[in-house]
mmCIF file with all atom_site columns, C-alpha atoms in Angstrom:
data_model
loop_
_atom_site.group_PDB
_atom_site.id
_atom_site.type_symbol
_atom_site.label_atom_id
_atom_site.label_alt_id
_atom_site.label_comp_id
_atom_site.label_asym_id
_atom_site.label_entity_id
_atom_site.label_seq_id
_atom_site.pdbx_PDB_ins_code
_atom_site.Cartn_x
_atom_site.Cartn_y
_atom_site.Cartn_z
_atom_site.occupancy
_atom_site.B_iso_or_equiv
_atom_site.pdbx_formal_charge
_atom_site.auth_seq_id
_atom_site.auth_comp_id
_atom_site.auth_asym_id
_atom_site.auth_atom_id
_atom_site.pdbx_PDB_model_num
ATOM 1   C CA . MET A 1 1   ? 129.453 63.355  107.243 1.00 60.00 ? 9   MET A CA 1
ATOM 2   C CA . ASP A 1 2   ? 128.578 59.454  107.577 1.00 67.00 ? 10  ASP A CA 1
ATOM 3   C CA . ALA A 1 3   ? 125.073 58.417  108.757 1.00 71.00 ? 11  ALA A CA 1
ATOM 4   C CA . PRO A 1 4   ? 126.095 57.824  112.492 1.00 71.00 ? 12  PRO A CA 1
ATOM 5   C CA . ASP A 1 5   ? 127.679 61.313  112.708 1.00 80.00 ? 13  ASP A CA 1
ATOM 6   C CA . LEU A 1 6   ? 124.537 62.854  111.055 1.00 84.00 ? 14  LEU A CA 1
ATOM 7   C CA . PHE A 1 7   ? 122.153 61.132  113.436 1.00 90.00 ? 15  PHE A CA 1
ATOM 8   C CA . ASP A 1 8   ? 124.185 62.388  116.439 1.00 89.00 ? 16  ASP A CA 1
ATOM 9   C CA . ASP A 1 9   ? 124.334 66.034  115.110 1.00 91.00 ? 17  ASP A CA 1
ATOM 10  C CA . PRO A 1 10  ? 123.494 68.352  118.073 1.00 93.00 ? 18  PRO A CA 1
ATOM 11  C CA . ARG A 1 11  ? 121.442 70.565  115.781 1.00 93.00 ? 19  ARG A CA 1
ATOM 12  C CA . LEU A 1 12  ? 118.878 67.739  115.596 1.00 94.00 ? 20  LEU A CA 1
ATOM 13  C CA . THR A 1 13  ? 118.878 67.664  119.355 1.00 94.00 ? 21  THR A CA 1
ATOM 14  C CA . THR A 1 14  ? 118.282 71.430  119.555 1.00 95.00 ? 22  THR A CA 1
ATOM 15  C CA . MET A 1 15  ? 115.336 71.103  116.961 1.00 95.00 ? 23  MET A CA 1
ATOM 16  C CA . GLY A 1 16  ? 113.831 68.097  118.937 1.00 95.00 ? 24  GLY A CA 1
ATOM 17  C CA . LEU A 1 17  ? 113.893 70.026  122.151 1.00 95.00 ? 25  LEU A CA 1
ATOM 18  C CA . PHE A 1 18  ? 112.191 73.089  120.337 1.00 95.00 ? 26  PHE A CA 1
ATOM 19  C CA . PHE A 1 19  ? 109.556 70.908  118.964 1.00 96.00 ? 27  PHE A CA 1
ATOM 20  C CA . GLU A 1 20  ? 109.016 68.991  122.086 1.00 97.00 ? 28  GLU A CA 1
ATOM 21  C CA . ALA A 1 21  ? 108.720 72.174  124.395 1.00 96.00 ? 29  ALA A CA 1
ATOM 22  C CA . MET A 1 22  ? 106.423 73.885  121.753 1.00 95.00 ? 30  MET A CA 1
ATOM 23  C CA . ASN A 1 23  ? 104.149 70.893  121.777 1.00 96.00 ? 31  ASN A CA 1
ATOM 24  C CA . GLY A 1 24  ? 104.200 70.497  125.436 1.00 97.00 ? 32  GLY A CA 1
ATOM 25  C CA . VAL A 1 25  ? 103.337 74.235  125.908 1.00 96.00 ? 33  VAL A CA 1
ATOM 26  C CA . VAL A 1 26  ? 100.680 73.894  123.309 1.00 96.00 ? 34  VAL A CA 1
ATOM 27  C CA . ALA A 1 27  ? 99.170  70.985  125.069 1.00 97.00 ? 35  ALA A CA 1
ATOM 28  C CA . LYS A 1 28  ? 98.982  73.055  128.387 1.00 97.00 ? 36  LYS A CA 1
ATOM 29  C CA . LEU A 1 29  ? 97.392  75.953  126.644 1.00 96.00 ? 37  LEU A CA 1
ATOM 30  C CA . GLU A 1 30  ? 94.796  74.321  124.752 1.00 96.00 ? 38  GLU A CA 1
ATOM 31  C CA . PRO A 1 31  ? 92.192  73.803  127.671 1.00 96.00 ? 39  PRO A CA 1
ATOM 32  C CA . THR A 1 32  ? 92.286  77.732  128.196 1.00 95.00 ? 40  THR A CA 1
ATOM 33  C CA . TRP A 1 33  ? 91.217  78.438  124.651 1.00 93.00 ? 41  TRP A CA 1
ATOM 34  C CA . LYS A 1 34  ? 88.897  75.613  124.416 1.00 94.00 ? 42  LYS A CA 1
ATOM 35  C CA . ALA A 1 35  ? 87.119  76.809  127.623 1.00 93.00 ? 43  ALA A CA 1
ATOM 36  C CA . GLY A 1 36  ? 86.895  80.344  125.996 1.00 91.00 ? 44  GLY A CA 1
ATOM 37  C CA . GLY A 1 37  ? 85.210  78.935  122.986 1.00 92.00 ? 45  GLY A CA 1
ATOM 38  C CA . VAL A 1 38  ? 88.067  79.808  120.518 1.00 93.00 ? 46  VAL A CA 1
ATOM 39  C CA . THR A 1 39  ? 90.604  77.782  118.684 1.00 94.00 ? 47  THR A CA 1
ATOM 40  C CA . ALA A 1 40  ? 94.385  78.280  118.819 1.00 94.00 ? 48  ALA A CA 1
ATOM 41  C CA . LEU A 1 41  ? 94.253  80.180  115.625 1.00 95.00 ? 49  LEU A CA 1
ATOM 42  C CA . GLU A 1 42  ? 91.610  82.481  116.683 1.00 96.00 ? 50  GLU A CA 1
ATOM 43  C CA . VAL A 1 43  ? 93.234  83.302  120.278 1.00 95.00 ? 51  VAL A CA 1
ATOM 44  C CA . ASN A 1 44  ? 96.470  83.943  118.222 1.00 94.00 ? 52  ASN A CA 1
ATOM 45  C CA . ALA A 1 45  ? 94.557  86.262  115.870 1.00 96.00 ? 53  ALA A CA 1
ATOM 46  C CA . LEU A 1 46  ? 92.648  88.013  118.527 1.00 97.00 ? 54  LEU A CA 1
ATOM 47  C CA . THR A 1 47  ? 95.606  88.490  120.700 1.00 95.00 ? 55  THR A CA 1
ATOM 48  C CA . ARG A 1 48  ? 97.364  89.994  117.940 1.00 94.00 ? 56  ARG A CA 1
ATOM 49  C CA . LEU A 1 49  ? 94.483  92.277  117.184 1.00 97.00 ? 57  LEU A CA 1
ATOM 50  C CA . SER A 1 50  ? 94.123  93.376  120.847 1.00 95.00 ? 58  SER A CA 1
ATOM 51  C CA . ARG A 1 51  ? 97.914  94.311  120.903 1.00 94.00 ? 59  ARG A CA 1
ATOM 52  C CA . SER A 1 52  ? 98.012  96.251  117.759 1.00 94.00 ? 60  SER A CA 1
ATOM 53  C CA . PRO A 1 53  ? 97.579  100.037 117.659 1.00 93.00 ? 61  PRO A CA 1
ATOM 54  C CA . GLY A 1 54  ? 93.803  100.746 117.531 1.00 94.00 ? 62  GLY A CA 1
ATOM 55  C CA . GLN A 1 55  ? 93.176  97.088  117.911 1.00 96.00 ? 63  GLN A CA 1
ATOM 56  C CA . ARG A 1 56  ? 93.317  96.491  114.258 1.00 95.00 ? 64  ARG A CA 1
ATOM 57  C CA . LEU A 1 57  ? 95.647  95.101  111.541 1.00 95.00 ? 65  LEU A CA 1
ATOM 58  C CA . ARG A 1 58  ? 95.802  95.125  107.754 1.00 93.00 ? 66  ARG A CA 1
ATOM 59  C CA . MET A 1 59  ? 94.509  91.808  106.735 1.00 94.00 ? 67  MET A CA 1
ATOM 60  C CA . SER A 1 60  ? 97.874  91.105  104.837 1.00 92.00 ? 68  SER A CA 1
ATOM 61  C CA . ASP A 1 61  ? 99.719  91.861  108.252 1.00 93.00 ? 69  ASP A CA 1
ATOM 62  C CA . LEU A 1 62  ? 97.278  89.584  110.101 1.00 95.00 ? 70  LEU A CA 1
ATOM 63  C CA . ALA A 1 63  ? 98.044  86.896  107.657 1.00 94.00 ? 71  ALA A CA 1
ATOM 64  C CA . ALA A 1 64  ? 101.794 87.287  107.854 1.00 90.00 ? 72  ALA A CA 1
ATOM 65  C CA . GLN A 1 65  ? 101.744 87.355  111.672 1.00 91.00 ? 73  GLN A CA 1
ATOM 66  C CA . THR A 1 66  ? 99.580  84.317  111.835 1.00 92.00 ? 74  THR A CA 1
ATOM 67  C CA . GLU A 1 67  ? 101.376 82.614  108.914 1.00 89.00 ? 75  GLU A CA 1
ATOM 68  C CA . LEU A 1 68  ? 98.123  82.253  106.798 1.00 92.00 ? 76  LEU A CA 1
ATOM 69  C CA . SER A 1 69  ? 97.447  82.735  103.337 1.00 92.00 ? 77  SER A CA 1
ATOM 70  C CA . THR A 1 70  ? 95.331  85.620  102.056 1.00 91.00 ? 78  THR A CA 1
ATOM 71  C CA . SER A 1 71  ? 92.470  83.238  101.480 1.00 94.00 ? 79  SER A CA 1
ATOM 72  C CA . GLY A 1 72  ? 93.134  81.589  104.973 1.00 94.00 ? 80  GLY A CA 1
ATOM 73  C CA . VAL A 1 73  ? 93.143  84.839  106.946 1.00 95.00 ? 81  VAL A CA 1
ATOM 74  C CA . THR A 1 74  ? 89.979  85.770  104.865 1.00 95.00 ? 82  THR A CA 1
ATOM 75  C CA . ARG A 1 75  ? 88.156  82.641  106.090 1.00 96.00 ? 83  ARG A CA 1
ATOM 76  C CA . LEU A 1 76  ? 89.403  83.179  109.735 1.00 97.00 ? 84  LEU A CA 1
ATOM 77  C CA . VAL A 1 77  ? 88.188  86.739  109.585 1.00 97.00 ? 85  VAL A CA 1
ATOM 78  C CA . ASP A 1 78  ? 85.007  85.499  108.116 1.00 97.00 ? 86  ASP A CA 1
ATOM 79  C CA . ARG A 1 79  ? 84.390  83.226  111.136 1.00 97.00 ? 87  ARG A CA 1
ATOM 80  C CA . LEU A 1 80  ? 85.583  85.815  113.746 1.00 97.00 ? 88  LEU A CA 1
ATOM 81  C CA . GLU A 1 81  ? 83.256  88.423  112.134 1.00 97.00 ? 89  GLU A CA 1
ATOM 82  C CA . ARG A 1 82  ? 80.280  86.032  112.072 1.00 97.00 ? 90  ARG A CA 1
ATOM 83  C CA . ASP A 1 83  ? 80.798  85.315  115.659 1.00 96.00 ? 91  ASP A CA 1
ATOM 84  C CA . GLY A 1 84  ? 80.988  89.069  116.446 1.00 97.00 ? 92  GLY A CA 1
ATOM 85  C CA . LEU A 1 85  ? 84.637  89.092  117.543 1.00 97.00 ? 93  LEU A CA 1
ATOM 86  C CA . VAL A 1 86  ? 86.077  91.161  114.821 1.00 98.00 ? 94  VAL A CA 1
ATOM 87  C CA . ARG A 1 87  ? 84.768  93.631  111.924 1.00 97.00 ? 95  ARG A CA 1
ATOM 88  C CA . ARG A 1 88  ? 86.256  94.515  108.762 1.00 96.00 ? 96  ARG A CA 1
ATOM 89  C CA . GLU A 1 89  ? 87.197  98.182  108.251 1.00 94.00 ? 97  GLU A CA 1
ATOM 90  C CA . SER A 1 90  ? 88.134  99.939  105.125 1.00 90.00 ? 98  SER A CA 1
ATOM 91  C CA . SER A 1 91  ? 91.341  102.188 104.952 1.00 81.00 ? 99  SER A CA 1
ATOM 92  C CA . PRO A 1 92  ? 90.398  105.824 104.569 1.00 80.00 ? 100 PRO A CA 1
ATOM 93  C CA . GLY A 1 93  ? 93.623  106.389 102.601 1.00 79.00 ? 101 GLY A CA 1
ATOM 94  C CA . ASP A 1 94  ? 93.490  103.279 100.334 1.00 79.00 ? 102 ASP A CA 1
ATOM 95  C CA . ARG A 1 95  ? 90.217  101.591 99.210  1.00 78.00 ? 103 ARG A CA 1
ATOM 96  C CA . ARG A 1 96  ? 92.245  98.513  98.412  1.00 83.00 ? 104 ARG A CA 1
ATOM 97  C CA . THR A 1 97  ? 93.330  97.977  101.977 1.00 89.00 ? 105 THR A CA 1
ATOM 98  C CA . THR A 1 98  ? 90.932  96.393  104.516 1.00 93.00 ? 106 THR A CA 1
ATOM 99  C CA . TYR A 1 99  ? 91.588  96.002  108.202 1.00 95.00 ? 107 TYR A CA 1
ATOM 100 C CA . ALA A 1 100 ? 90.467  93.442  110.597 1.00 97.00 ? 108 ALA A CA 1
ATOM 101 C CA . ALA A 1 101 ? 89.548  95.238  113.884 1.00 97.00 ? 109 ALA A CA 1
ATOM 102 C CA . LEU A 1 102 ? 88.681  93.740  117.405 1.00 98.00 ? 110 LEU A CA 1
ATOM 103 C CA . THR A 1 103 ? 85.133  94.401  118.431 1.00 98.00 ? 111 THR A CA 1
ATOM 104 C CA . SER A 1 104 ? 84.134  95.050  122.057 1.00 97.00 ? 112 SER A CA 1
ATOM 105 C CA . GLU A 1 105 ? 82.716  91.516  121.911 1.00 97.00 ? 113 GLU A CA 1
ATOM 106 C CA . GLY A 1 106 ? 86.004  90.280  120.928 1.00 96.00 ? 114 GLY A CA 1
ATOM 107 C CA . ALA A 1 107 ? 87.777  92.340  123.623 1.00 97.00 ? 115 ALA A CA 1
ATOM 108 C CA . LYS A 1 108 ? 85.435  90.753  126.192 1.00 96.00 ? 116 LYS A CA 1
ATOM 109 C CA . ARG A 1 109 ? 86.210  87.241  124.834 1.00 95.00 ? 117 ARG A CA 1
ATOM 110 C CA . MET A 1 110 ? 89.966  87.969  125.200 1.00 95.00 ? 118 MET A CA 1
ATOM 111 C CA . ALA A 1 111 ? 89.318  89.370  128.672 1.00 95.00 ? 119 ALA A CA 1
ATOM 112 C CA . SER A 1 112 ? 87.751  86.197  129.645 1.00 94.00 ? 120 SER A CA 1
ATOM 113 C CA . VAL A 1 113 ? 90.514  83.863  128.028 1.00 95.00 ? 121 VAL A CA 1
ATOM 114 C CA . LEU A 1 114 ? 93.567  85.732  128.753 1.00 94.00 ? 122 LEU A CA 1
ATOM 115 C CA . PRO A 1 115 ? 93.889  85.328  132.403 1.00 96.00 ? 123 PRO A CA 1
ATOM 116 C CA . GLY A 1 116 ? 93.931  81.484  132.229 1.00 95.00 ? 124 GLY A CA 1
ATOM 117 C CA . TYR A 1 117 ? 96.167  81.613  129.326 1.00 95.00 ? 125 TYR A CA 1
ATOM 118 C CA . VAL A 1 118 ? 98.789  84.000  130.910 1.00 96.00 ? 126 VAL A CA 1
ATOM 119 C CA . ALA A 1 119 ? 98.699  81.831  133.901 1.00 97.00 ? 127 ALA A CA 1
ATOM 120 C CA . VAL A 1 120 ? 99.617  78.670  131.890 1.00 97.00 ? 128 VAL A CA 1
ATOM 121 C CA . ILE A 1 121 ? 102.416 80.881  130.207 1.00 97.00 ? 129 ILE A CA 1
ATOM 122 C CA . ASP A 1 122 ? 103.651 81.923  133.441 1.00 97.00 ? 130 ASP A CA 1
ATOM 123 C CA . ARG A 1 123 ? 103.570 78.382  134.828 1.00 97.00 ? 131 ARG A CA 1
ATOM 124 C CA . TRP A 1 124 ? 105.086 76.554  131.953 1.00 97.00 ? 132 TRP A CA 1
ATOM 125 C CA . VAL A 1 125 ? 107.195 78.986  130.138 1.00 97.00 ? 133 VAL A CA 1
ATOM 126 C CA . THR A 1 126 ? 108.122 82.414  131.827 1.00 97.00 ? 134 THR A CA 1
ATOM 127 C CA . GLY A 1 127 ? 107.923 81.168  135.402 1.00 97.00 ? 135 GLY A CA 1
ATOM 128 C CA . LEU A 1 128 ? 110.392 78.393  134.680 1.00 97.00 ? 136 LEU A CA 1
ATOM 129 C CA . LEU A 1 129 ? 113.231 80.905  133.572 1.00 97.00 ? 137 LEU A CA 1
ATOM 130 C CA . ALA A 1 130 ? 115.263 83.250  135.462 1.00 98.00 ? 138 ALA A CA 1
ATOM 131 C CA . PRO A 1 131 ? 114.918 86.912  134.351 1.00 97.00 ? 139 PRO A CA 1
ATOM 132 C CA . GLU A 1 132 ? 118.214 86.816  132.364 1.00 98.00 ? 140 GLU A CA 1
ATOM 133 C CA . GLN A 1 133 ? 117.181 83.580  130.694 1.00 98.00 ? 141 GLN A CA 1
ATOM 134 C CA . LEU A 1 134 ? 113.862 84.871  129.669 1.00 97.00 ? 142 LEU A CA 1
ATOM 135 C CA . ALA A 1 135 ? 115.466 87.868  128.169 1.00 97.00 ? 143 ALA A CA 1
ATOM 136 C CA . ALA A 1 136 ? 117.837 85.765  126.296 1.00 97.00 ? 144 ALA A CA 1
ATOM 137 C CA . PHE A 1 137 ? 115.211 83.474  125.171 1.00 96.00 ? 145 PHE A CA 1
ATOM 138 C CA . GLU A 1 138 ? 113.002 86.270  123.832 1.00 96.00 ? 146 GLU A CA 1
ATOM 139 C CA . THR A 1 139 ? 116.165 87.792  122.134 1.00 96.00 ? 147 THR A CA 1
ATOM 140 C CA . ALA A 1 140 ? 116.873 84.299  120.573 1.00 96.00 ? 148 ALA A CA 1
ATOM 141 C CA . LEU A 1 141 ? 113.047 83.739  119.361 1.00 94.00 ? 149 LEU A CA 1
ATOM 142 C CA . ARG A 1 142 ? 113.008 87.568  117.811 1.00 93.00 ? 150 ARG A CA 1
ATOM 143 C CA . ALA A 1 143 ? 116.330 86.719  115.872 1.00 95.00 ? 151 ALA A CA 1
ATOM 144 C CA . ILE A 1 144 ? 114.764 83.253  114.552 1.00 94.00 ? 152 ILE A CA 1
ATOM 145 C CA . ARG A 1 145 ? 111.400 84.989  113.774 1.00 89.00 ? 153 ARG A CA 1
ATOM 146 C CA . ASP A 1 146 ? 113.055 87.911  111.972 1.00 92.00 ? 154 ASP A CA 1
ATOM 147 C CA . ALA A 1 147 ? 115.136 85.614  109.811 1.00 93.00 ? 155 ALA A CA 1
ATOM 148 C CA . THR A 1 148 ? 112.518 83.149  108.872 1.00 90.00 ? 156 THR A CA 1
ATOM 149 C CA . ASN A 1 149 ? 109.383 85.290  108.991 1.00 85.00 ? 157 ASN A CA 1
ATOM 150 C CA . PRO A 1 150 ? 110.524 88.881  108.580 1.00 86.00 ? 158 PRO A CA 1
ATOM 151 C CA . GLN A 1 151 ? 106.898 89.807  107.144 1.00 82.00 ? 159 GLN A CA 1
ATOM 152 C CA . ALA A 1 152 ? 105.563 89.211  110.658 1.00 79.00 ? 160 ALA A CA 1
ATOM 153 C CA . THR A 1 153 ? 107.303 92.249  111.915 1.00 75.00 ? 161 THR A CA 1
ATOM 154 C CA . ALA A 1 154 ? 105.796 94.493  109.452 1.00 58.00 ? 162 ALA A CA 1
ATOM 155 C CA . TYR A 1 155 ? 103.237 97.109  110.473 1.00 54.00 ? 163 TYR A CA 1
ATOM 156 C CA . THR A 1 156 ? 101.997 99.705  107.855 1.00 51.00 ? 164 THR A CA 1
ATOM 157 C CA . ALA A 1 157 ? 100.130 102.591 109.329 1.00 53.00 ? 165 ALA A CA 1
ATOM 158 C CA . ASP A 1 158 ? 97.512  104.720 107.249 1.00 49.00 ? 166 ASP A CA 1
#
């Protein structure tokens, strides 16, 4: 493939649109988490914890779902724990396993952030798509996620 053909590759258009859309949505969401006193990474982690069984995840699962290293998720949980939003829990079945668990204060914080966050998602993502488009979009995103980050789907119960 010569350079002009390579530059006109429609796959580049697809990725460009994906990045532009993602960056645009993130820019719309940013004021909602800032107003709630959390960062994008923190709202991502707290959302994942709030939607998980028992409102907790193994630290390794939280790392995979937030795409952080083990040390990165440790630092994140340290900050969230210091702010009273999460607590660490030991696994009764395996002393080597530690969970990050949402606290009542963390749930309150999320309850204050999520209405505005969801309103932005509805305005700039889900509300722009017809139901069949949204279903296809979610299916496509899951296919991409499952292929590129399969560990993010892992959940191990005690």
